[in-house]
Short mmCIF file of C-alpha atoms and ligand atoms in Angstrom, two decimals:
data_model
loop_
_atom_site.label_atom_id
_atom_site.label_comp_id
_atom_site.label_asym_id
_atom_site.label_seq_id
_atom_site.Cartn_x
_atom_site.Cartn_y
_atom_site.Cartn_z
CA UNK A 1 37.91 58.90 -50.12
CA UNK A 2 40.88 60.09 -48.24
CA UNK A 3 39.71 62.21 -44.84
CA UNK A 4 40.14 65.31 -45.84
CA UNK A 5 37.76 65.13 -48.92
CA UNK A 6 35.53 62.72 -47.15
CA UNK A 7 34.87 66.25 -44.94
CA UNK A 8 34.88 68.15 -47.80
CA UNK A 9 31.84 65.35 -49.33
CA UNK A 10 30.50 65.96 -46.27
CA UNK A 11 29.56 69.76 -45.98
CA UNK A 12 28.91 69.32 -49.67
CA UNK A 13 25.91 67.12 -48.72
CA UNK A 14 25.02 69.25 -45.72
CA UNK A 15 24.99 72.43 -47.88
CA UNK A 16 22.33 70.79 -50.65
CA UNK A 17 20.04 69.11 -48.39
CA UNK A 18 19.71 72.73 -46.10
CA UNK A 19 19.43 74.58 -48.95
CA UNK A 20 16.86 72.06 -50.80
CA UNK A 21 14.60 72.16 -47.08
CA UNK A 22 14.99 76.28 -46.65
CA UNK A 23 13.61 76.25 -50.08
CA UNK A 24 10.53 73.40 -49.22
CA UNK A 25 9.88 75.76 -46.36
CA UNK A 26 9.74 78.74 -48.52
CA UNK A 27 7.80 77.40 -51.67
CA UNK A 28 5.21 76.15 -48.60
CA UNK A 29 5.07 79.68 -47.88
CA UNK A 30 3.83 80.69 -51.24
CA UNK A 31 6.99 82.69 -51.29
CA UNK A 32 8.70 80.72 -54.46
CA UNK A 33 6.85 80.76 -57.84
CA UNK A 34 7.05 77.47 -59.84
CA UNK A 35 7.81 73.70 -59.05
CA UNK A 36 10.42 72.18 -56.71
CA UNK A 37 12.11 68.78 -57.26
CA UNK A 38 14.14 68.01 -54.07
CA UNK A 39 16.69 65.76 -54.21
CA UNK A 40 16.74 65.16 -50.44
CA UNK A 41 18.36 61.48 -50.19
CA UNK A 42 20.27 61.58 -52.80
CA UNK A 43 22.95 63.78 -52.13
CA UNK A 44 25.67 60.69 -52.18
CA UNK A 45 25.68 60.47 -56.34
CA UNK A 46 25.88 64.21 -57.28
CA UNK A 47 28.98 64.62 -54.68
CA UNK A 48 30.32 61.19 -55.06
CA UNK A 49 30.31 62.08 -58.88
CA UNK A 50 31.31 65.60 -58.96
CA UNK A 51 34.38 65.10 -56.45
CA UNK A 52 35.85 62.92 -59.10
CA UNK A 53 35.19 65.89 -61.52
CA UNK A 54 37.67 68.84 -62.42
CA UNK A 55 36.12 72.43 -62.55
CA UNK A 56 36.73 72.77 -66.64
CA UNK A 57 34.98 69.31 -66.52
CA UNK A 58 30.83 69.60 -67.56
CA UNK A 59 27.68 68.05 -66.30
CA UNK A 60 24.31 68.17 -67.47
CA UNK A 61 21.32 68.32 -65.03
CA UNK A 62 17.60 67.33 -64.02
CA UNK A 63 14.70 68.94 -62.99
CA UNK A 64 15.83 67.74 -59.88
CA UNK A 65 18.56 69.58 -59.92
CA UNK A 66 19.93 71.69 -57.09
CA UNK A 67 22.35 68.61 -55.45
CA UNK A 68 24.10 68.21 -58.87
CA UNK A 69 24.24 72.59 -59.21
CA UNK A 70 26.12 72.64 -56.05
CA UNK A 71 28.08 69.79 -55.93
CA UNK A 72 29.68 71.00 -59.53
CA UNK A 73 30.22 74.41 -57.54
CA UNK A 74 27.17 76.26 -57.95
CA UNK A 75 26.48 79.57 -56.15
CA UNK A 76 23.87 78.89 -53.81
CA UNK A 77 22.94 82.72 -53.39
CA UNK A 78 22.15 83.00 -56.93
CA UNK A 79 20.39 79.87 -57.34
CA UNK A 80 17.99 80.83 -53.94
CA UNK A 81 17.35 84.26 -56.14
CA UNK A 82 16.63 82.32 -58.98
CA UNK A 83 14.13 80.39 -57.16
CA UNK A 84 12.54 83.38 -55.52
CA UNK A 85 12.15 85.30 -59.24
CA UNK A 86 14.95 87.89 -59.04
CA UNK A 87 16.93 89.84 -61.40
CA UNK A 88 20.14 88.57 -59.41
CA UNK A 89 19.15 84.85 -59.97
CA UNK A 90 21.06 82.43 -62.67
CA UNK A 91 18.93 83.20 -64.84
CA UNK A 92 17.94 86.32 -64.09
CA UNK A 93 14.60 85.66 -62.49
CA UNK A 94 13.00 83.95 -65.71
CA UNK A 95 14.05 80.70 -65.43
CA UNK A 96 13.53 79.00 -61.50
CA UNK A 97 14.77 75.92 -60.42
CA UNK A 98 14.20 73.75 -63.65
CA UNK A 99 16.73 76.40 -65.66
CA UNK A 100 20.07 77.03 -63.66
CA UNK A 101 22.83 76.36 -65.71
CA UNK A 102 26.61 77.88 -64.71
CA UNK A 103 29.10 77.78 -67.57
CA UNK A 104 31.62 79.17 -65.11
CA UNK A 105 31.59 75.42 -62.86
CA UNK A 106 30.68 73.64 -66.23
CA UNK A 107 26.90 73.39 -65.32
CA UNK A 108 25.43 72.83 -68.78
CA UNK A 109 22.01 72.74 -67.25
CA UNK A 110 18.96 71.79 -64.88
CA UNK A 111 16.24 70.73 -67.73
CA UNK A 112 12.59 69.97 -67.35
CA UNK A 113 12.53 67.76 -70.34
CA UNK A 114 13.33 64.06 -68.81
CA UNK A 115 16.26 62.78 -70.34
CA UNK A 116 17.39 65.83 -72.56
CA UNK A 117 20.53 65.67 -70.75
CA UNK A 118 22.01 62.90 -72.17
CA UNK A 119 22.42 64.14 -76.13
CA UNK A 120 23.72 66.96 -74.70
CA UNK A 121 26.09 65.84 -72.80
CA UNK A 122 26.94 63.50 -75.07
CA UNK A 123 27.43 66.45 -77.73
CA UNK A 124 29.60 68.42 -75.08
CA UNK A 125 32.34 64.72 -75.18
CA UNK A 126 32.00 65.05 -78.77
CA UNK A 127 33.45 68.74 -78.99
CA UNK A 128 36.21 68.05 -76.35
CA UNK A 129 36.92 65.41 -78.43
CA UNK A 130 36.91 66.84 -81.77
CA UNK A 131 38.81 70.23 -80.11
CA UNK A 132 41.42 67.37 -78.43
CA UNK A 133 40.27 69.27 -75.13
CA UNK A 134 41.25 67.06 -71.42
CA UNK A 135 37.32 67.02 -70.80
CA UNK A 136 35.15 64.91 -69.35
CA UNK A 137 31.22 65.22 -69.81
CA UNK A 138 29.16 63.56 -67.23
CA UNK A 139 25.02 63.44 -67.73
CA UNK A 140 23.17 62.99 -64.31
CA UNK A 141 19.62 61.37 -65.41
CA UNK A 142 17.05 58.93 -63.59
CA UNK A 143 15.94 55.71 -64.36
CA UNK A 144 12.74 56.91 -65.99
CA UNK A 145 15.08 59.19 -68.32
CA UNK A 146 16.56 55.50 -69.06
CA UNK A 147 13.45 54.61 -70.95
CA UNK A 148 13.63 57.41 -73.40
CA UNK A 149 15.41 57.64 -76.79
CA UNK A 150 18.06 59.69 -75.92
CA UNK A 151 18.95 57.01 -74.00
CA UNK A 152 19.96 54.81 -76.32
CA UNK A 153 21.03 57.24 -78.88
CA UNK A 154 23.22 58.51 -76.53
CA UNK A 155 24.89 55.44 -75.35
CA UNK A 156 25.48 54.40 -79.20
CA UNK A 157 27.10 57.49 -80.53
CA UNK A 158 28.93 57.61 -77.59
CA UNK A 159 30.49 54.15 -77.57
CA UNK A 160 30.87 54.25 -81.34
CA UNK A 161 33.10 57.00 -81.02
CA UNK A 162 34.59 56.61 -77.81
CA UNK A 163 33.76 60.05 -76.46
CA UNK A 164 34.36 61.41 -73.04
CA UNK A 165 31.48 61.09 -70.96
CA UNK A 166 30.06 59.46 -67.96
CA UNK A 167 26.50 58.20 -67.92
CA UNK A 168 24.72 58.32 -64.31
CA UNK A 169 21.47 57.27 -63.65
CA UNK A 170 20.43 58.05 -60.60
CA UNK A 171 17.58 55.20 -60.24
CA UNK A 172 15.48 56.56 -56.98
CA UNK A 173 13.08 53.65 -58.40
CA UNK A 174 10.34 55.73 -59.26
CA UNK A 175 9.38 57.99 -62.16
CA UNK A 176 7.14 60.21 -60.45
CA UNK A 177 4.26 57.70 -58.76
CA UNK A 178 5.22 55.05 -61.32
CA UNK A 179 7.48 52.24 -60.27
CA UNK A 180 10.21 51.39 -61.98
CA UNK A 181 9.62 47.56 -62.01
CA UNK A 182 6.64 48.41 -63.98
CA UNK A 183 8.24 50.77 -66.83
CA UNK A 184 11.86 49.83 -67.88
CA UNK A 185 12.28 46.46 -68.88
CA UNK A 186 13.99 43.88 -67.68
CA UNK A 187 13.68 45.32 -63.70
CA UNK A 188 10.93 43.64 -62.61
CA UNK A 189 13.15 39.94 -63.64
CA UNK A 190 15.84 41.51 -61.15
CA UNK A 191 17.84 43.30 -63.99
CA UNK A 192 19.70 46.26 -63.66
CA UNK A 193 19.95 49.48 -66.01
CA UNK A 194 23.45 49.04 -65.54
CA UNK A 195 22.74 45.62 -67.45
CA UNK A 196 21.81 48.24 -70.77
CA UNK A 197 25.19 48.87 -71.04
CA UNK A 198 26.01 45.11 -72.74
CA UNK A 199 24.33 46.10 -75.72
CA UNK A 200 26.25 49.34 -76.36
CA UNK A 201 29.89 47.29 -75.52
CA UNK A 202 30.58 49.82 -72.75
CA UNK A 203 31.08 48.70 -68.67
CA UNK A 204 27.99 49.10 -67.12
CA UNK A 205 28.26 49.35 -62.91
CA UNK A 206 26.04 49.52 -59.95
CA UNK A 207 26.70 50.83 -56.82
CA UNK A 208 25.00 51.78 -53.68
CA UNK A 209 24.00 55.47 -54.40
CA UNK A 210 23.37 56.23 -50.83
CA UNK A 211 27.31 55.57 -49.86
CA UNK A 212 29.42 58.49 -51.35
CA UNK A 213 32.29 56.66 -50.97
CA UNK A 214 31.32 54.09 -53.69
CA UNK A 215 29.60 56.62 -56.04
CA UNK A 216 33.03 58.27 -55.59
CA UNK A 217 35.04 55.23 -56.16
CA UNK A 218 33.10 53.99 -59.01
CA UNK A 219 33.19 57.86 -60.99
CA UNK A 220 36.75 58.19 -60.67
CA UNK A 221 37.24 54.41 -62.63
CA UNK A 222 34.62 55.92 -64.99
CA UNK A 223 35.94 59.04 -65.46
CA UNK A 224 39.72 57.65 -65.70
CA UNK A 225 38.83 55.79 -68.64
CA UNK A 226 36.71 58.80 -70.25
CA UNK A 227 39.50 60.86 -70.10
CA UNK A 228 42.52 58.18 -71.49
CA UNK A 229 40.05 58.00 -74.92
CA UNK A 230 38.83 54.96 -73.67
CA UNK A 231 34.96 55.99 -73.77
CA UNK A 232 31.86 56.21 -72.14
CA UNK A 233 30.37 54.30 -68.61
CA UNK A 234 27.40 53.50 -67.48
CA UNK A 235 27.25 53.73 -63.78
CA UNK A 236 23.78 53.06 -62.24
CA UNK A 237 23.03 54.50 -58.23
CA UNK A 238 20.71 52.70 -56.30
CA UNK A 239 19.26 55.46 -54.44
CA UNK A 240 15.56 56.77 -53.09
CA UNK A 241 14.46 60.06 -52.28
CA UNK A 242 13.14 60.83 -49.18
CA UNK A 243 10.48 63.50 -50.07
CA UNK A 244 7.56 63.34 -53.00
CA UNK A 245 8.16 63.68 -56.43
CA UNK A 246 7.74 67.45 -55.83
CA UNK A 247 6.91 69.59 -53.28
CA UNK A 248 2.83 69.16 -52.94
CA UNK A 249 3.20 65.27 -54.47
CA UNK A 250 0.77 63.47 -51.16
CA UNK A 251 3.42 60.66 -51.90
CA UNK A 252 0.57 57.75 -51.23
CA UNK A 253 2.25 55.06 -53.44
CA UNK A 254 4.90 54.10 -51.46
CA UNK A 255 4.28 52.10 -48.24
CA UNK A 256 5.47 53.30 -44.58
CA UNK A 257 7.50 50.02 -44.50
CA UNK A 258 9.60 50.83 -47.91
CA UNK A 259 9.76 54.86 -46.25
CA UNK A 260 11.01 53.62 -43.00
CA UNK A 261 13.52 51.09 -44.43
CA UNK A 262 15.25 54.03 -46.43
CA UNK A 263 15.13 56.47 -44.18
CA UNK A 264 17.53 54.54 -41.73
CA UNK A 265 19.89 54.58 -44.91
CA UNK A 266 20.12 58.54 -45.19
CA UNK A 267 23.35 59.47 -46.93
CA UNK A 268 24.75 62.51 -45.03
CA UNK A 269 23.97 60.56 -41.39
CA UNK A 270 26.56 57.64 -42.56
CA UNK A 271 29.11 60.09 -43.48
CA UNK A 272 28.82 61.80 -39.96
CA UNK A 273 28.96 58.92 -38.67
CA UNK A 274 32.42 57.87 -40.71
CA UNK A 275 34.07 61.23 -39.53
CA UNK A 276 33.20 60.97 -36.33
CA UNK A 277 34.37 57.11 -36.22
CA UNK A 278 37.63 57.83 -38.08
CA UNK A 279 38.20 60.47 -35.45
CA UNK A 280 38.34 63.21 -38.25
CA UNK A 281 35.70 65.77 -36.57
CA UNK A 282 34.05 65.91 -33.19
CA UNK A 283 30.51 65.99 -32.73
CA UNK A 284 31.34 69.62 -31.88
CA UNK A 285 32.85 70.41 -35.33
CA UNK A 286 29.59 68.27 -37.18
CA UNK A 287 27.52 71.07 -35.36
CA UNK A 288 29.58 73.84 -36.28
CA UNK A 289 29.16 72.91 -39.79
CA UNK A 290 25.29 72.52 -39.57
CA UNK A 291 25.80 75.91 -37.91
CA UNK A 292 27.51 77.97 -40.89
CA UNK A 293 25.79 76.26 -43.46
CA UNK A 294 22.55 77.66 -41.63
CA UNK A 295 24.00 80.93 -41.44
CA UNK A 296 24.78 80.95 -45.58
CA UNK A 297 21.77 79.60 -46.35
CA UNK A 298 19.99 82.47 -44.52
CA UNK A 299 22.02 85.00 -46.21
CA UNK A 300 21.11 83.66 -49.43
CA UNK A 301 17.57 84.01 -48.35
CA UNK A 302 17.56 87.67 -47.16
CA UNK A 303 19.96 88.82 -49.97
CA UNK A 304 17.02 87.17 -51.98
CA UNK A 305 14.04 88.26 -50.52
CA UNK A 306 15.56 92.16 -51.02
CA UNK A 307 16.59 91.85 -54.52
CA UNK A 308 14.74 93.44 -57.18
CA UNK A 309 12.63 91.75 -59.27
CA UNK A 310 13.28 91.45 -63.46
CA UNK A 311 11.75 94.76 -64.47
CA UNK A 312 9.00 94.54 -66.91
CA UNK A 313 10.87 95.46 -70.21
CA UNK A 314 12.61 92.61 -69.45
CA UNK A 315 10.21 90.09 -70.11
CA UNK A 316 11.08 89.35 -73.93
CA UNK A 317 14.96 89.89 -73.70
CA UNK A 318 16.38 86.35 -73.27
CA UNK A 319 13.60 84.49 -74.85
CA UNK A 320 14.05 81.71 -77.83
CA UNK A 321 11.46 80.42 -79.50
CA UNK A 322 11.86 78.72 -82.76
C1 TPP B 401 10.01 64.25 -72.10
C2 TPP B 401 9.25 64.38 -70.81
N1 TPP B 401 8.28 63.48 -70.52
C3 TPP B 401 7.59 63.56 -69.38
C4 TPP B 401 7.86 64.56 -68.47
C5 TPP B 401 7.10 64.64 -67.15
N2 TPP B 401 7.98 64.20 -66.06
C6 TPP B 401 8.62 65.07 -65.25
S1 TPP B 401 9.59 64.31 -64.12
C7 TPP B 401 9.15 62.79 -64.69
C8 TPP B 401 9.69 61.53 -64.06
C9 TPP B 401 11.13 61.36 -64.27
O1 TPP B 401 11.56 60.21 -63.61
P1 TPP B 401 13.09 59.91 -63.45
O2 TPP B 401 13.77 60.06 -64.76
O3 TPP B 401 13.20 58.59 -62.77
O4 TPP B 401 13.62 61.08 -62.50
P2 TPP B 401 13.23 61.38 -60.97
O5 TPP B 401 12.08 62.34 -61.00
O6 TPP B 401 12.88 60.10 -60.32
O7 TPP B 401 14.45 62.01 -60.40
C10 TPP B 401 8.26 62.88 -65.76
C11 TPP B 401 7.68 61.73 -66.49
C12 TPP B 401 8.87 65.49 -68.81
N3 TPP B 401 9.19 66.48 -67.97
N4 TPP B 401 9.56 65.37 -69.95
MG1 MG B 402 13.38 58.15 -60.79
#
């Protein structure tokens, strides 16, 4: 990354993992209704990714979600109402963290079904290809989501016809308490799920998903080739996330040695670190932007906390059920 986006990375990463631990604090509270999936750790991928990514370009979400939301350009003010319940939310108060989606930045959706992502994305490269749009789809899921059948239906239909989209799994080597060694095959003899890609003719890559630099490097080769009608990519981030599975998760079945080991590895301390190395901010400036991003995160809080909630006749406007 040159300097000036490597900054730009930077107060990305800073801006998700402040908003993601205002919002632990406040669900702790009892002041948030619903679940929260932080994705404190893994900040590299979704801005690595999305800073290869053009605004008319699309992504599809998690339930972990809020990293990829505002790397894509989410608006963190409506996303803390939509966490709090509020008419001014995303989704108007009914849908919480699992349900943000932002056509505006090309968010096609957070999504509480694991690995729902990736026939929609898929569908979303097969309508810019089909309208000749210059689109590129990207699906964020995690290495449990790799063991489902939209996995693999995904990966075929898009290879067959050469469609737009990049595949990331974001493999944080659990699904929830489960490790992955254990569940997708092939891990535990040292494989990769990059490795899946073989069978589906399409380049499959790992990189470090803690180093944004890399992600960032390896999703604009990926996304190169999506757009020049070249097809899809498997790229696989070795990441970990620092908190449980969700907020509440006691988090007993990893071991204080694997914790500690990761934890020296946190993604937004090595990209202080770079800036300050490559002389591009003083410690001063790194402050500065901890600073303001405190300062928007608390607006988002208090515009929150004094926004109305969905009135009542509201409840079944919005609602599908088939
Ligand atoms: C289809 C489906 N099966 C099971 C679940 C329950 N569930 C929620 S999160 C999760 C684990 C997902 O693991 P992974 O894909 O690795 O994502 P991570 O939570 O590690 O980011 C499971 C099994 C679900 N939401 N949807
Ligand atoms: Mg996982």
């Amino acid at each position: 990354m040159e300097n000036v986006q490597l900054l730009e990375a930077y107060k990305r990463m800073v801006l998700i993992r402040k908003f993601e631990l205002k919002a632990k604090k406040l669900f702790e509270a009892n002041k948030l209704p619903g679940f929260l999936h932080l994705y404190v750790g893994e900040e590299a991928v979704a801005v690595g990714v999305c800073s290869a990514l053009r605004v008319t370009d699309q992504i599809t979400s998690t339930h972990r979600g809020h990293g990829h939301l505002i790397a894509k350009g989410g608006d963190v003010k409506k996303m803390m109402a939509e966490l709090f319940g509020k008419a001014t939310g995303y989704c108007k108060g009914q849908g919480g963290s699992i349900h943000i989606s932002d056509y505006n930045t090309g968010i096609l959706g957070a999504n509480g079904i694991v690995g729902a992502g990736l026939p929609i994305a898929t569908g979303a490269a097969f309508a810019f290809k089909y309208k000749n749009e210059d689109k590129v789809a990207v699906c964020f899921f995690g290495d449990g989501a790799s063991n489902r059948g939209t996995f693999h239906e995904s990966l075929n239909m898009a290879a067959a016809f050469k469609l737009p989209v990049v595949f990331v799994c974001e493999n944080n080597l659990y699904g929830i308490s489960v490790d992955a060694r254990y569940v997708a095959a092939g891990v535990v003899n040292g494989k990769n799920i990059a490795d899946r890609a073989v069978g589906y003719d399409i380049p499959g890559v790992v990189v470090d998903g803690n180093d944004v630099n890399a992600v960032y490097e390896a999703a604009c080769v990926a996304v190169a080739r999506a757009r020049a009608g070249e097809g899809p990519t498997l790229i696989e981030c070795k990441t970990w996330r620092q908190l449980g599975h969700y907020v509440g998760d006691p988090d007993n079945y990893r071991t204080d040695e694997e914790k500690a080991a990761w934890l020296q590895r946190d993604p937004i301390k090595a990209v202080g670190t770079q800036l300050l190395e490559k002389g591009v901010c003083s410690q001063e400036d790194l402050d500065k932007i901890a600073a303001d991003t405190d300062a928007l995160i608390e607006d988002a809080v208090a515009e929150a906390e004094a926004a109305p909630y969905p009135d009542a006749s509201a409840l079944l406007t919005d609602i599908y059920a088939e």
